[in-house]
PDB file of C-alpha atoms in Angstrom:
ATOM      1  CA  ASP A 270     -16.679   7.245  -7.523  1.00 94.00           C
ATOM      2  CA  ILE A 271     -17.826   3.374  -7.769  1.00 96.00           C
ATOM      3  CA  GLN A 272     -19.328   2.144  -4.428  1.00 97.00           C
ATOM      4  CA  MET A 273     -18.564  -1.551  -3.411  1.00 98.00           C
ATOM      5  CA  THR A 274     -21.579  -2.944  -0.920  1.00 98.00           C
ATOM      6  CA  GLN A 275     -20.599  -6.353   0.561  1.00 98.00           C
ATOM      7  CA  SER A 276     -22.760  -8.244   2.645  1.00 97.00           C
ATOM      8  CA  PRO A 277     -22.580  -9.768   5.314  1.00 97.00           C
ATOM      9  CA  SER A 278     -20.201  -7.469   7.009  1.00 97.00           C
ATOM     10  CA  SER A 279     -20.155 -10.586   9.789  1.00 96.00           C
ATOM     11  CA  LEU A 280     -20.767 -14.301   9.265  1.00 95.00           C
ATOM     12  CA  SER A 281     -20.681 -16.871  12.051  1.00 96.00           C
ATOM     13  CA  ALA A 282     -19.638 -20.653  10.314  1.00 96.00           C
ATOM     14  CA  SER A 283     -17.608 -23.588  11.245  1.00 95.00           C
ATOM     15  CA  VAL A 284     -15.024 -26.026   9.841  1.00 95.00           C
ATOM     16  CA  GLY A 285     -15.974 -27.670   6.588  1.00 96.00           C
ATOM     17  CA  ASP A 286     -18.837 -25.114   6.192  1.00 96.00           C
ATOM     18  CA  ARG A 287     -19.531 -23.758   2.813  1.00 97.00           C
ATOM     19  CA  VAL A 288     -19.373 -19.760   2.372  1.00 97.00           C
ATOM     20  CA  THR A 289     -20.134 -17.131   0.124  1.00 98.00           C
ATOM     21  CA  ILE A 290     -20.240 -13.595   0.305  1.00 98.00           C
ATOM     22  CA  THR A 291     -20.972 -10.937  -2.056  1.00 98.00           C
ATOM     23  CA  CYS A 292     -19.940  -7.902  -3.275  1.00 98.00           C
ATOM     24  CA  ARG A 293     -22.302  -5.310  -4.973  1.00 98.00           C
ATOM     25  CA  ALA A 294     -20.892  -2.280  -7.049  1.00 98.00           C
ATOM     26  CA  SER A 295     -22.478   0.830  -7.779  1.00 98.00           C
ATOM     27  CA  GLN A 296     -22.285   0.592 -11.602  1.00 97.00           C
ATOM     28  CA  ASN A 297     -20.967  -1.244 -14.178  1.00 97.00           C
ATOM     29  CA  ILE A 298     -17.648  -2.547 -13.641  1.00 97.00           C
ATOM     30  CA  ALA A 299     -17.114  -5.761 -16.133  1.00 95.00           C
ATOM     31  CA  SER A 300     -14.898  -8.299 -14.124  1.00 97.00           C
ATOM     32  CA  TYR A 301     -12.775  -5.583 -12.676  1.00 97.00           C
ATOM     33  CA  LEU A 302     -13.143  -7.240  -9.304  1.00 98.00           C
ATOM     34  CA  ASN A 303     -10.853  -8.308  -7.077  1.00 98.00           C
ATOM     35  CA  TRP A 304     -10.792 -10.287  -3.398  1.00 98.00           C
ATOM     36  CA  TYR A 305      -8.211 -10.312  -0.539  1.00 98.00           C
ATOM     37  CA  GLN A 306      -8.045 -12.108   2.572  1.00 98.00           C
ATOM     38  CA  CYS A 307      -7.166  -9.828   5.543  1.00 96.00           C
ATOM     39  CA  LYS A 308      -5.963 -11.291   8.914  1.00 94.00           C
ATOM     40  CA  PRO A 309      -4.642  -9.123  12.269  1.00 90.00           C
ATOM     41  CA  GLY A 310      -1.070  -7.607  11.776  1.00 89.00           C
ATOM     42  CA  LYS A 311      -0.440  -9.199   8.430  1.00 93.00           C
ATOM     43  CA  ALA A 312      -0.368  -7.869   5.054  1.00 93.00           C
ATOM     44  CA  PRO A 313      -3.460  -8.487   2.967  1.00 94.00           C
ATOM     45  CA  LYS A 314      -3.179 -11.101   0.504  1.00 97.00           C
ATOM     46  CA  LEU A 315      -4.794 -11.281  -3.102  1.00 97.00           C
ATOM     47  CA  LEU A 316      -7.541 -13.984  -3.680  1.00 98.00           C
ATOM     48  CA  ILE A 317      -9.353 -13.506  -6.876  1.00 98.00           C
ATOM     49  CA  TYR A 318      -8.319 -10.929  -9.156  1.00 97.00           C
ATOM     50  CA  ALA A 319     -11.018 -10.213 -12.733  1.00 97.00           C
ATOM     51  CA  ALA A 320     -13.595 -11.758 -10.791  1.00 97.00           C
ATOM     52  CA  SER A 321     -12.792 -15.685 -11.173  1.00 97.00           C
ATOM     53  CA  ASN A 322      -9.435 -15.845 -11.259  1.00 97.00           C
ATOM     54  CA  LEU A 323      -7.190 -17.615  -8.577  1.00 98.00           C
ATOM     55  CA  GLN A 324      -4.299 -16.049  -7.582  1.00 97.00           C
ATOM     56  CA  THR A 325      -0.967 -18.494  -7.722  1.00 96.00           C
ATOM     57  CA  GLY A 326      -1.075 -20.340  -4.768  1.00 96.00           C
ATOM     58  CA  VAL A 327      -4.563 -19.912  -3.399  1.00 97.00           C
ATOM     59  CA  PRO A 328      -6.105 -23.219  -2.368  1.00 97.00           C
ATOM     60  CA  SER A 329      -8.546 -24.656  -5.319  1.00 97.00           C
ATOM     61  CA  ARG A 330     -11.620 -24.147  -2.227  1.00 97.00           C
ATOM     62  CA  PHE A 331     -11.662 -20.535  -2.653  1.00 98.00           C
ATOM     63  CA  SER A 332     -13.319 -19.197  -5.853  1.00 98.00           C
ATOM     64  CA  GLY A 333     -14.897 -16.082  -7.270  1.00 98.00           C
ATOM     65  CA  SER A 334     -18.143 -15.321  -9.872  1.00 97.00           C
ATOM     66  CA  GLY A 335     -19.997 -12.698 -11.302  1.00 97.00           C
ATOM     67  CA  SER A 336     -20.059  -9.763 -13.706  1.00 93.00           C
ATOM     68  CA  VAL A 337     -21.530  -6.543 -14.259  1.00 95.00           C
ATOM     69  CA  THR A 338     -22.371  -5.360 -10.623  1.00 97.00           C
ATOM     70  CA  ASP A 339     -22.678  -8.347  -8.676  1.00 98.00           C
ATOM     71  CA  PHE A 340     -20.020 -10.779  -7.629  1.00 98.00           C
ATOM     72  CA  THR A 341     -19.531 -13.386  -5.218  1.00 98.00           C
ATOM     73  CA  LEU A 342     -16.557 -15.179  -3.376  1.00 98.00           C
ATOM     74  CA  THR A 343     -17.051 -18.916  -2.240  1.00 98.00           C
ATOM     75  CA  ILE A 344     -15.036 -21.063   0.390  1.00 97.00           C
ATOM     76  CA  SER A 345     -16.167 -24.485  -0.410  1.00 96.00           C
ATOM     77  CA  SER A 346     -14.759 -26.018   2.738  1.00 95.00           C
ATOM     78  CA  LEU A 347     -13.666 -23.947   5.318  1.00 96.00           C
ATOM     79  CA  GLN A 348     -10.279 -24.644   7.493  1.00 96.00           C
ATOM     80  CA  PRO A 349      -9.478 -23.264  10.464  1.00 94.00           C
ATOM     81  CA  GLU A 350      -6.731 -20.744   8.748  1.00 95.00           C
ATOM     82  CA  ASP A 351      -9.768 -18.808   6.566  1.00 96.00           C
ATOM     83  CA  PHE A 352     -11.411 -17.184   9.699  1.00 93.00           C
ATOM     84  CA  ALA A 353     -10.375 -13.464   8.781  1.00 96.00           C
ATOM     85  CA  THR A 354     -12.229 -10.275   7.341  1.00 97.00           C
ATOM     86  CA  TYR A 355     -12.813 -10.942   3.610  1.00 98.00           C
ATOM     87  CA  TYR A 356     -12.378  -7.451   0.655  1.00 98.00           C
ATOM     88  CA  CYS A 357     -13.918  -7.213  -2.332  1.00 98.00           C
ATOM     89  CA  GLN A 358     -12.434  -4.365  -4.184  1.00 98.00           C
ATOM     90  CA  HIS A 359     -12.881  -2.702  -7.670  1.00 98.00           C
ATOM     91  CA  SER A 360     -10.121  -2.173 -10.559  1.00 97.00           C
ATOM     92  CA  TYR A 361     -12.014  -0.538 -13.128  1.00 97.00           C
ATOM     93  CA  SER A 362     -10.873   3.109 -13.005  1.00 94.00           C
ATOM     94  CA  THR A 363      -9.666   5.175 -10.379  1.00 92.00           C
ATOM     95  CA  PRO A 364      -9.925   5.830  -7.532  1.00 95.00           C
ATOM     96  CA  VAL A 365     -10.170   1.640  -7.260  1.00 97.00           C
ATOM     97  CA  THR A 366     -12.157   1.105  -3.694  1.00 98.00           C
ATOM     98  CA  PHE A 367     -12.772  -1.212  -1.732  1.00 98.00           C
ATOM     99  CA  GLY A 368     -16.141  -3.086   0.192  1.00 98.00           C
ATOM    100  CA  GLN A 369     -16.375  -2.366   3.774  1.00 97.00           C
ATOM    101  CA  GLY A 370     -14.942  -6.008   4.655  1.00 97.00           C
ATOM    102  CA  THR A 371     -17.013  -9.475   6.161  1.00 97.00           C
ATOM    103  CA  LYS A 372     -15.542 -10.339   9.088  1.00 97.00           C
ATOM    104  CA  LEU A 373     -15.455 -14.494   8.940  1.00 96.00           C
ATOM    105  CA  GLU A 374     -15.981 -16.017  12.768  1.00 94.00           C
ATOM    106  CA  ILE A 375     -15.683 -19.193  14.252  1.00 82.00           C
TER     107      ILE A 375
ATOM    108  CA  GLN B  29      10.803 -14.308  -3.181  1.00 95.00           C
ATOM    109  CA  VAL B  30       9.148 -10.680  -3.465  1.00 96.00           C
ATOM    110  CA  GLN B  31       8.994  -8.719  -0.740  1.00 97.00           C
ATOM    111  CA  LEU B  32       7.862  -4.740   0.340  1.00 98.00           C
ATOM    112  CA  VAL B  33       9.473  -3.843   3.847  1.00 98.00           C
ATOM    113  CA  GLN B  34       8.298  -0.404   4.697  1.00 98.00           C
ATOM    114  CA  SER B  35       9.451   1.697   7.206  1.00 97.00           C
ATOM    115  CA  GLY B  36       8.816   1.833  10.924  1.00 97.00           C
ATOM    116  CA  ALA B  37       5.737   3.267  13.048  1.00 98.00           C
ATOM    117  CA  GLU B  38       5.922   6.908  13.263  1.00 98.00           C
ATOM    118  CA  VAL B  39       4.018   9.119  15.682  1.00 98.00           C
ATOM    119  CA  LYS B  40       3.654  13.208  14.576  1.00 98.00           C
ATOM    120  CA  ILE B  41       1.728  15.937  15.459  1.00 98.00           C
ATOM    121  CA  PRO B  42      -1.086  17.437  13.864  1.00 97.00           C
ATOM    122  CA  GLY B  43       0.209  19.897  10.845  1.00 96.00           C
ATOM    123  CA  ALA B  44       3.599  17.938  10.550  1.00 98.00           C
ATOM    124  CA  SER B  45       4.400  15.486   7.722  1.00 98.00           C
ATOM    125  CA  VAL B  46       5.624  11.939   7.427  1.00 98.00           C
ATOM    126  CA  LYS B  47       7.214   9.819   4.548  1.00 98.00           C
ATOM    127  CA  VAL B  48       7.072   6.250   4.352  1.00 98.00           C
ATOM    128  CA  PHE B  49       9.426   4.073   2.792  1.00 98.00           C
ATOM    129  CA  CYS B  50       8.739   0.552   0.656  1.00 98.00           C
ATOM    130  CA  LYS B  51      11.707  -1.230  -0.108  1.00 98.00           C
ATOM    131  CA  THR B  52      11.329  -4.272  -2.596  1.00 98.00           C
ATOM    132  CA  SER B  53      12.819  -7.144  -3.843  1.00 97.00           C
ATOM    133  CA  GLY B  54      12.850 -10.030  -5.819  1.00 97.00           C
ATOM    134  CA  TYR B  55      11.824  -8.922  -8.990  1.00 97.00           C
ATOM    135  CA  THR B  56      12.100  -6.298 -11.641  1.00 97.00           C
ATOM    136  CA  PHE B  57      11.182  -3.073  -9.889  1.00 96.00           C
ATOM    137  CA  THR B  58      10.322  -1.112 -13.126  1.00 96.00           C
ATOM    138  CA  SER B  59       7.946  -4.021 -13.838  1.00 96.00           C
ATOM    139  CA  HIS B  60       5.337  -3.170 -11.694  1.00 96.00           C
ATOM    140  CA  ALA B  61       3.354  -0.398 -10.214  1.00 97.00           C
ATOM    141  CA  ILE B  62       3.241   0.464  -6.944  1.00 97.00           C
ATOM    142  CA  HIS B  63      -0.190   1.390  -5.010  1.00 98.00           C
ATOM    143  CA  TRP B  64      -0.707   3.107  -1.632  1.00 98.00           C
ATOM    144  CA  VAL B  65      -3.398   2.013   1.081  1.00 98.00           C
ATOM    145  CA  ARG B  66      -4.445   2.852   3.975  1.00 97.00           C
ATOM    146  CA  GLN B  67      -6.544   1.884   6.718  1.00 96.00           C
ATOM    147  CA  ALA B  68      -7.966   3.689   9.918  1.00 96.00           C
ATOM    148  CA  PRO B  69      -8.997   1.823  12.970  1.00 94.00           C
ATOM    149  CA  GLY B  70     -12.373   0.376  12.150  1.00 91.00           C
ATOM    150  CA  GLN B  71     -12.614   1.899   9.066  1.00 93.00           C
ATOM    151  CA  ARG B  72     -12.509   0.266   4.852  1.00 94.00           C
ATOM    152  CA  LEU B  73      -9.162  -0.006   3.092  1.00 96.00           C
ATOM    153  CA  GLU B  74      -8.933   3.316   1.207  1.00 97.00           C
ATOM    154  CA  TRP B  75      -6.814   3.479  -1.722  1.00 97.00           C
ATOM    155  CA  MET B  76      -4.139   6.824  -1.607  1.00 97.00           C
ATOM    156  CA  GLY B  77      -2.903   6.162  -5.098  1.00 96.00           C
ATOM    157  CA  TRP B  78      -0.616   4.636  -7.114  1.00 96.00           C
ATOM    158  CA  ILE B  79       2.792   5.355  -8.988  1.00 97.00           C
ATOM    159  CA  HIS B  80       4.355   3.848 -12.113  1.00 96.00           C
ATOM    160  CA  THR B  81       7.734   2.874 -11.468  1.00 96.00           C
ATOM    161  CA  GLY B  82       9.135   3.266 -14.262  1.00 93.00           C
ATOM    162  CA  ASN B  83       8.218   6.528 -15.478  1.00 94.00           C
ATOM    163  CA  GLY B  84       7.528   7.667 -12.370  1.00 95.00           C
ATOM    164  CA  ASN B  85       3.793   9.213 -13.398  1.00 96.00           C
ATOM    165  CA  THR B  86       1.690   9.505 -10.398  1.00 96.00           C
ATOM    166  CA  ILE B  87      -2.323   9.042  -9.783  1.00 95.00           C
ATOM    167  CA  TYR B  88      -3.895  10.726  -6.461  1.00 96.00           C
ATOM    168  CA  SER B  89      -7.188   9.981  -4.587  1.00 96.00           C
ATOM    169  CA  GLN B  90      -8.765  13.255  -4.615  1.00 94.00           C
ATOM    170  CA  ASN B  91      -9.309  12.674  -1.146  1.00 93.00           C
ATOM    171  CA  PHE B  92      -5.465  13.398  -0.890  1.00 89.00           C
ATOM    172  CA  GLN B  93      -4.956  15.304  -3.794  1.00 73.00           C
ATOM    173  CA  ASP B  94      -2.892  18.572  -2.288  1.00 88.00           C
ATOM    174  CA  ARG B  95      -1.607  16.710   0.760  1.00 96.00           C
ATOM    175  CA  ILE B  96       0.334  13.698  -0.998  1.00 97.00           C
ATOM    176  CA  SER B  97       3.422  12.519  -2.733  1.00 97.00           C
ATOM    177  CA  PHE B  98       5.008   9.746  -4.236  1.00 98.00           C
ATOM    178  CA  THR B  99       7.746   9.335  -5.688  1.00 98.00           C
ATOM    179  CA  ARG B 100      10.259   6.323  -6.238  1.00 97.00           C
ATOM    180  CA  ASP B 101      14.285   5.509  -6.796  1.00 97.00           C
ATOM    181  CA  PRO B 102      14.965   2.823  -9.076  1.00 96.00           C
ATOM    182  CA  SER B 103      18.335   2.343  -8.199  1.00 96.00           C
ATOM    183  CA  ALA B 104      17.334   1.108  -4.734  1.00 97.00           C
ATOM    184  CA  SER B 105      14.069  -0.404  -5.756  1.00 97.00           C
ATOM    185  CA  THR B 106      12.447   1.684  -3.071  1.00 98.00           C
ATOM    186  CA  ALA B 107       8.795   3.670  -3.113  1.00 98.00           C
ATOM    187  CA  TYR B 108       8.371   6.309  -1.029  1.00 98.00           C
ATOM    188  CA  MET B 109       4.929   8.395   0.312  1.00 98.00           C
ATOM    189  CA  GLU B 110       5.157  11.786   1.926  1.00 98.00           C
ATOM    190  CA  LEU B 111       1.749  13.068   3.259  1.00 98.00           C
ATOM    191  CA  ASN B 112       1.661  16.096   4.777  1.00 97.00           C
ATOM    192  CA  SER B 113      -0.041  18.701   6.730  1.00 96.00           C
ATOM    193  CA  LEU B 114      -1.395  16.137   9.065  1.00 97.00           C
ATOM    194  CA  ARG B 115      -4.827  15.660  11.087  1.00 96.00           C
ATOM    195  CA  PHE B 116      -5.389  13.774  13.753  1.00 97.00           C
ATOM    196  CA  GLU B 117      -8.010  11.412  10.750  1.00 96.00           C
ATOM    197  CA  ASP B 118      -5.020  10.353   9.505  1.00 97.00           C
ATOM    198  CA  THR B 119      -4.038   8.125  12.269  1.00 98.00           C
ATOM    199  CA  ALA B 120      -3.965   4.528  10.190  1.00 98.00           C
ATOM    200  CA  VAL B 121      -1.595   1.951   9.071  1.00 97.00           C
ATOM    201  CA  TYR B 122      -0.547   3.018   5.988  1.00 98.00           C
ATOM    202  CA  SER B 123       0.537  -0.281   3.367  1.00 98.00           C
ATOM    203  CA  CYS B 124       1.921  -0.399  -0.087  1.00 98.00           C
ATOM    204  CA  ALA B 125       1.517  -2.992  -2.619  1.00 98.00           C
ATOM    205  CA  ARG B 126       2.286  -4.447  -5.971  1.00 97.00           C
ATOM    206  CA  ASP B 127       0.447  -3.925  -8.913  1.00 96.00           C
ATOM    207  CA  ARG B 128       0.159  -7.117 -11.008  1.00 93.00           C
ATOM    208  CA  GLY B 129       1.850  -5.264 -13.565  1.00 89.00           C
ATOM    209  CA  LEU B 130       2.272  -1.587 -14.009  1.00 88.00           C
ATOM    210  CA  GLN B 131      -1.588  -0.812 -14.508  1.00 89.00           C
ATOM    211  CA  TYR B 132      -3.896  -3.680 -13.374  1.00 91.00           C
ATOM    212  CA  TYR B 133      -4.982  -2.096 -10.390  1.00 94.00           C
ATOM    213  CA  ASP B 134      -5.326  -4.531  -8.065  1.00 95.00           C
ATOM    214  CA  MET B 135      -2.462  -5.912  -5.562  1.00 96.00           C
ATOM    215  CA  ASP B 136      -0.707  -9.055  -5.522  1.00 96.00           C
ATOM    216  CA  VAL B 137       1.823  -8.825  -2.895  1.00 97.00           C
ATOM    217  CA  TRP B 138       1.647  -5.972   0.492  1.00 97.00           C
ATOM    218  CA  GLY B 139       4.304  -4.612   2.436  1.00 97.00           C
ATOM    219  CA  GLN B 140       3.606  -5.343   6.633  1.00 96.00           C
ATOM    220  CA  GLY B 141       1.944  -2.006   7.133  1.00 97.00           C
ATOM    221  CA  THR B 142       3.703   1.288   8.560  1.00 98.00           C
ATOM    222  CA  THR B 143       0.918   2.800  11.511  1.00 98.00           C
ATOM    223  CA  VAL B 144       1.222   6.183  11.788  1.00 98.00           C
ATOM    224  CA  THR B 145      -0.310   8.163  15.160  1.00 98.00           C
ATOM    225  CA  VAL B 146      -1.212  11.727  15.016  1.00 98.00           C
ATOM    226  CA  SER B 147      -1.420  12.637  18.125  1.00 97.00           C
ATOM    227  CA  SER B 148      -1.130  16.331  19.945  1.00 95.00           C
TER     228      SER B 148
END
Protein backbone atom coordinates (compact mmCIF):
# COMPACT_ATOMS: atom_id res chain seq x y z
CA ASP A 1 0.00 0.00 0.00
CA ILE A 2 1.07 3.58 -0.65
CA GLN A 3 1.84 5.42 2.60
CA MET A 4 0.89 9.08 2.95
CA THR A 5 2.73 11.25 5.46
CA GLN A 6 1.64 14.78 6.34
CA SER A 7 3.55 17.48 8.11
CA PRO A 8 3.11 19.07 10.46
CA SER A 9 0.69 17.00 12.52
CA SER A 10 -0.57 20.15 14.17
CA LEU A 11 -0.17 23.83 13.48
CA SER A 12 -1.05 26.98 15.36
CA ALA A 13 -1.85 30.05 13.31
CA SER A 14 -3.83 33.27 13.36
CA VAL A 15 -6.56 34.76 11.20
CA GLY A 16 -4.94 36.29 8.13
CA ASP A 17 -1.87 34.03 8.18
CA ARG A 18 -0.62 32.13 5.15
CA VAL A 19 -0.39 28.43 5.95
CA THR A 20 1.18 25.52 4.08
CA ILE A 21 0.64 21.83 4.80
CA THR A 22 2.74 19.19 3.09
CA CYS A 23 1.97 15.61 2.11
CA ARG A 24 4.48 13.04 0.92
CA ALA A 25 3.68 9.75 -0.80
CA SER A 26 5.83 6.66 -0.39
CA GLN A 27 5.96 6.20 -4.17
CA ASN A 28 5.19 8.09 -7.37
CA ILE A 29 1.48 8.97 -7.53
CA ALA A 30 1.73 11.47 -10.40
CA SER A 31 -0.98 14.07 -9.62
CA TYR A 32 -3.46 11.69 -7.99
CA LEU A 33 -3.66 13.62 -4.74
CA ASN A 34 -6.68 15.11 -3.02
CA TRP A 35 -7.19 17.31 0.04
CA TYR A 36 -10.10 17.28 2.50
CA GLN A 37 -11.20 19.52 5.35
CA CYS A 38 -12.76 17.83 8.39
CA LYS A 39 -14.59 19.44 11.27
CA PRO A 40 -16.01 17.61 14.31
CA GLY A 41 -19.54 16.41 13.73
CA LYS A 42 -19.57 17.46 10.08
CA ALA A 43 -19.06 15.58 6.85
CA PRO A 44 -15.59 15.92 5.31
CA LYS A 45 -15.30 18.41 2.47
CA LEU A 46 -13.30 17.91 -0.70
CA LEU A 47 -11.12 20.98 -1.25
CA ILE A 48 -8.64 20.05 -3.98
CA TYR A 49 -8.59 17.13 -6.40
CA ALA A 50 -5.88 15.95 -8.76
CA ALA A 51 -3.27 17.94 -6.83
CA SER A 52 -4.25 21.42 -7.96
CA ASN A 53 -7.90 21.55 -9.03
CA LEU A 54 -10.17 23.59 -6.79
CA GLN A 55 -13.45 21.80 -6.07
CA THR A 56 -16.55 23.78 -7.01
CA GLY A 57 -17.62 26.13 -4.25
CA VAL A 58 -14.31 26.11 -2.39
CA PRO A 59 -12.87 29.58 -1.74
CA SER A 60 -9.94 30.63 -3.88
CA ARG A 61 -7.72 31.16 -0.83
CA PHE A 62 -7.19 27.38 -0.94
CA SER A 63 -4.69 26.08 -3.46
CA GLY A 64 -2.80 22.87 -4.08
CA SER A 65 0.41 22.03 -5.87
CA GLY A 66 2.91 19.25 -6.39
CA SER A 67 3.40 16.01 -8.26
CA VAL A 68 5.15 12.64 -8.05
CA THR A 69 5.65 12.31 -4.29
CA ASP A 70 5.54 15.82 -2.78
CA PHE A 71 2.45 17.97 -2.47
CA THR A 72 1.30 21.08 -0.65
CA LEU A 73 -1.97 22.65 0.42
CA THR A 74 -1.80 26.39 0.93
CA ILE A 75 -4.34 28.66 2.56
CA SER A 76 -3.42 32.19 1.55
CA SER A 77 -5.21 34.12 4.30
CA LEU A 78 -6.72 32.10 7.13
CA GLN A 79 -10.33 32.75 8.00
CA PRO A 80 -12.00 31.73 11.29
CA GLU A 81 -13.92 28.94 9.55
CA ASP A 82 -10.68 27.36 8.28
CA PHE A 83 -9.65 26.00 11.66
CA ALA A 84 -10.11 22.27 11.15
CA THR A 85 -8.20 19.08 10.42
CA TYR A 86 -6.89 18.57 6.89
CA TYR A 87 -6.21 15.22 5.26
CA CYS A 88 -4.47 14.30 2.04
CA GLN A 89 -5.50 11.18 0.13
CA HIS A 90 -4.00 9.51 -2.91
CA SER A 91 -6.23 8.14 -5.65
CA TYR A 92 -3.48 6.55 -7.74
CA SER A 93 -4.52 2.96 -7.11
CA THR A 94 -6.49 0.86 -4.66
CA PRO A 95 -6.39 0.79 -1.75
CA VAL A 96 -6.57 4.55 -1.52
CA THR A 97 -4.98 5.80 1.68
CA PHE A 98 -5.07 8.98 3.72
CA GLY A 99 -2.46 10.94 5.57
CA GLN A 100 -2.58 11.12 9.34
CA GLY A 101 -4.10 14.59 9.29
CA THR A 102 -2.95 18.10 10.17
CA LYS A 103 -4.89 19.87 12.90
CA LEU A 104 -4.96 23.60 12.31
CA GLU A 105 -5.57 25.49 15.53
CA ILE A 106 -5.89 29.09 16.55
CA GLN B 1 -29.02 19.44 -3.77
CA VAL B 2 -26.83 16.35 -3.59
CA GLN B 3 -27.30 14.51 -0.30
CA LEU B 4 -26.11 11.27 1.22
CA VAL B 5 -28.10 10.34 4.32
CA GLN B 6 -26.96 7.43 6.43
CA SER B 7 -28.71 5.21 8.95
CA GLY B 8 -28.46 5.88 12.65
CA ALA B 9 -26.00 4.90 15.32
CA GLU B 10 -25.62 1.23 16.24
CA VAL B 11 -24.39 -0.62 19.31
CA LYS B 12 -23.32 -4.20 18.72
CA ILE B 13 -21.72 -7.02 20.72
CA PRO B 14 -18.52 -8.66 19.49
CA GLY B 15 -19.18 -11.24 16.79
CA ALA B 16 -22.36 -9.56 15.57
CA SER B 17 -22.93 -7.91 12.19
CA VAL B 18 -23.93 -4.36 11.31
CA LYS B 19 -25.55 -3.05 8.15
CA VAL B 20 -25.44 0.65 7.32
CA PHE B 21 -27.40 2.27 4.53
CA CYS B 22 -26.56 5.37 2.51
CA LYS B 23 -29.57 6.91 0.79
CA THR B 24 -28.66 9.35 -1.95
CA SER B 25 -30.63 12.10 -3.64
CA GLY B 26 -30.16 15.04 -5.96
CA TYR B 27 -28.22 13.26 -8.71
CA THR B 28 -28.24 10.17 -10.94
CA PHE B 29 -27.28 7.35 -8.59
CA THR B 30 -25.64 5.17 -11.24
CA SER B 31 -23.36 7.98 -12.48
CA HIS B 32 -21.22 8.02 -9.36
CA ALA B 33 -19.61 5.18 -7.45
CA ILE B 34 -19.84 5.02 -3.67
CA HIS B 35 -16.92 4.63 -1.28
CA TRP B 36 -17.05 3.54 2.34
CA VAL B 37 -14.59 5.10 4.78
CA ARG B 38 -14.27 4.72 8.53
CA GLN B 39 -12.52 6.64 11.28
CA ALA B 40 -11.80 5.05 14.62
CA PRO B 41 -11.25 7.34 17.62
CA GLY B 42 -7.94 9.15 17.29
CA GLN B 43 -7.11 7.43 14.01
CA ARG B 44 -6.80 8.56 10.42
CA LEU B 45 -9.48 8.02 7.82
CA GLU B 46 -9.44 4.44 6.54
CA TRP B 47 -10.80 3.46 3.13
CA MET B 48 -12.89 0.30 3.26
CA GLY B 49 -13.73 -0.07 -0.42
CA TRP B 50 -15.82 1.00 -3.39
CA ILE B 51 -18.92 -0.12 -5.23
CA HIS B 52 -19.76 0.65 -8.85
CA THR B 53 -23.37 1.75 -8.55
CA GLY B 54 -24.12 0.79 -12.15
CA ASN B 55 -22.97 -2.84 -12.34
CA GLY B 56 -22.45 -3.62 -8.65
CA ASN B 57 -18.74 -4.43 -8.99
CA THR B 58 -16.83 -4.02 -5.75
CA ILE B 59 -13.30 -3.48 -4.54
CA TYR B 60 -12.64 -4.22 -0.89
CA SER B 61 -9.68 -3.22 1.21
CA GLN B 62 -7.72 -6.31 2.19
CA ASN B 63 -8.04 -5.13 5.79
CA PHE B 64 -11.71 -6.19 5.63
CA GLN B 65 -11.68 -8.67 2.75
CA ASP B 66 -13.42 -11.57 4.47
CA ARG B 67 -15.84 -9.61 6.65
CA ILE B 68 -17.32 -6.92 4.44
CA SER B 69 -20.02 -6.70 1.79
CA PHE B 70 -21.22 -3.76 -0.29
CA THR B 71 -24.51 -3.83 -2.13
CA ARG B 72 -26.69 -1.27 -3.80
CA ASP B 73 -30.32 -0.81 -4.88
CA PRO B 74 -30.46 1.57 -7.86
CA SER B 75 -34.27 1.70 -7.65
CA ALA B 76 -33.93 3.22 -4.18
CA SER B 77 -30.71 5.19 -4.91
CA THR B 78 -29.26 3.52 -1.85
CA ALA B 79 -25.99 1.79 -1.05
CA TYR B 80 -25.39 -0.61 1.82
CA MET B 81 -22.35 -1.70 3.81
CA GLU B 82 -22.40 -4.82 5.98
CA LEU B 83 -19.53 -5.67 8.31
CA ASN B 84 -19.52 -9.08 9.97
CA SER B 85 -17.74 -10.66 12.93
CA LEU B 86 -17.44 -7.31 14.69
CA ARG B 87 -14.51 -6.70 17.04
CA PHE B 88 -13.95 -4.05 19.68
CA GLU B 89 -11.54 -2.31 17.29
CA ASP B 90 -14.34 -1.87 14.72
CA THR B 91 -15.77 0.90 16.92
CA ALA B 92 -15.68 3.87 14.57
CA VAL B 93 -17.65 6.37 12.54
CA TYR B 94 -18.55 4.82 9.17
CA SER B 95 -19.16 7.14 6.24
CA CYS B 96 -20.30 6.73 2.69
CA ALA B 97 -18.90 9.14 0.12
CA ARG B 98 -19.65 9.75 -3.53
CA ASP B 99 -16.92 9.35 -6.12
CA ARG B 100 -16.59 12.36 -8.42
CA GLY B 101 -17.44 9.92 -11.20
CA LEU B 102 -17.35 6.16 -11.39
CA GLN B 103 -13.63 5.56 -10.91
CA TYR B 104 -11.78 8.72 -9.87
CA TYR B 105 -11.27 7.36 -6.35
CA ASP B 106 -11.78 10.78 -4.81
CA MET B 107 -14.87 11.74 -2.82
CA ASP B 108 -16.81 14.91 -3.47
CA VAL B 109 -19.86 14.50 -1.22
CA TRP B 110 -20.01 12.63 2.08
CA GLY B 111 -22.73 11.27 4.29
CA GLN B 112 -23.09 12.49 7.85
CA GLY B 113 -21.45 9.37 9.28
CA THR B 114 -22.83 6.46 11.33
CA THR B 115 -21.31 5.70 14.71
CA VAL B 116 -20.90 1.98 15.34
CA THR B 117 -19.95 0.98 18.86
CA VAL B 118 -18.83 -2.57 19.59
CA SER B 119 -19.21 -3.31 23.26
CA SER B 120 -19.95 -6.28 25.44
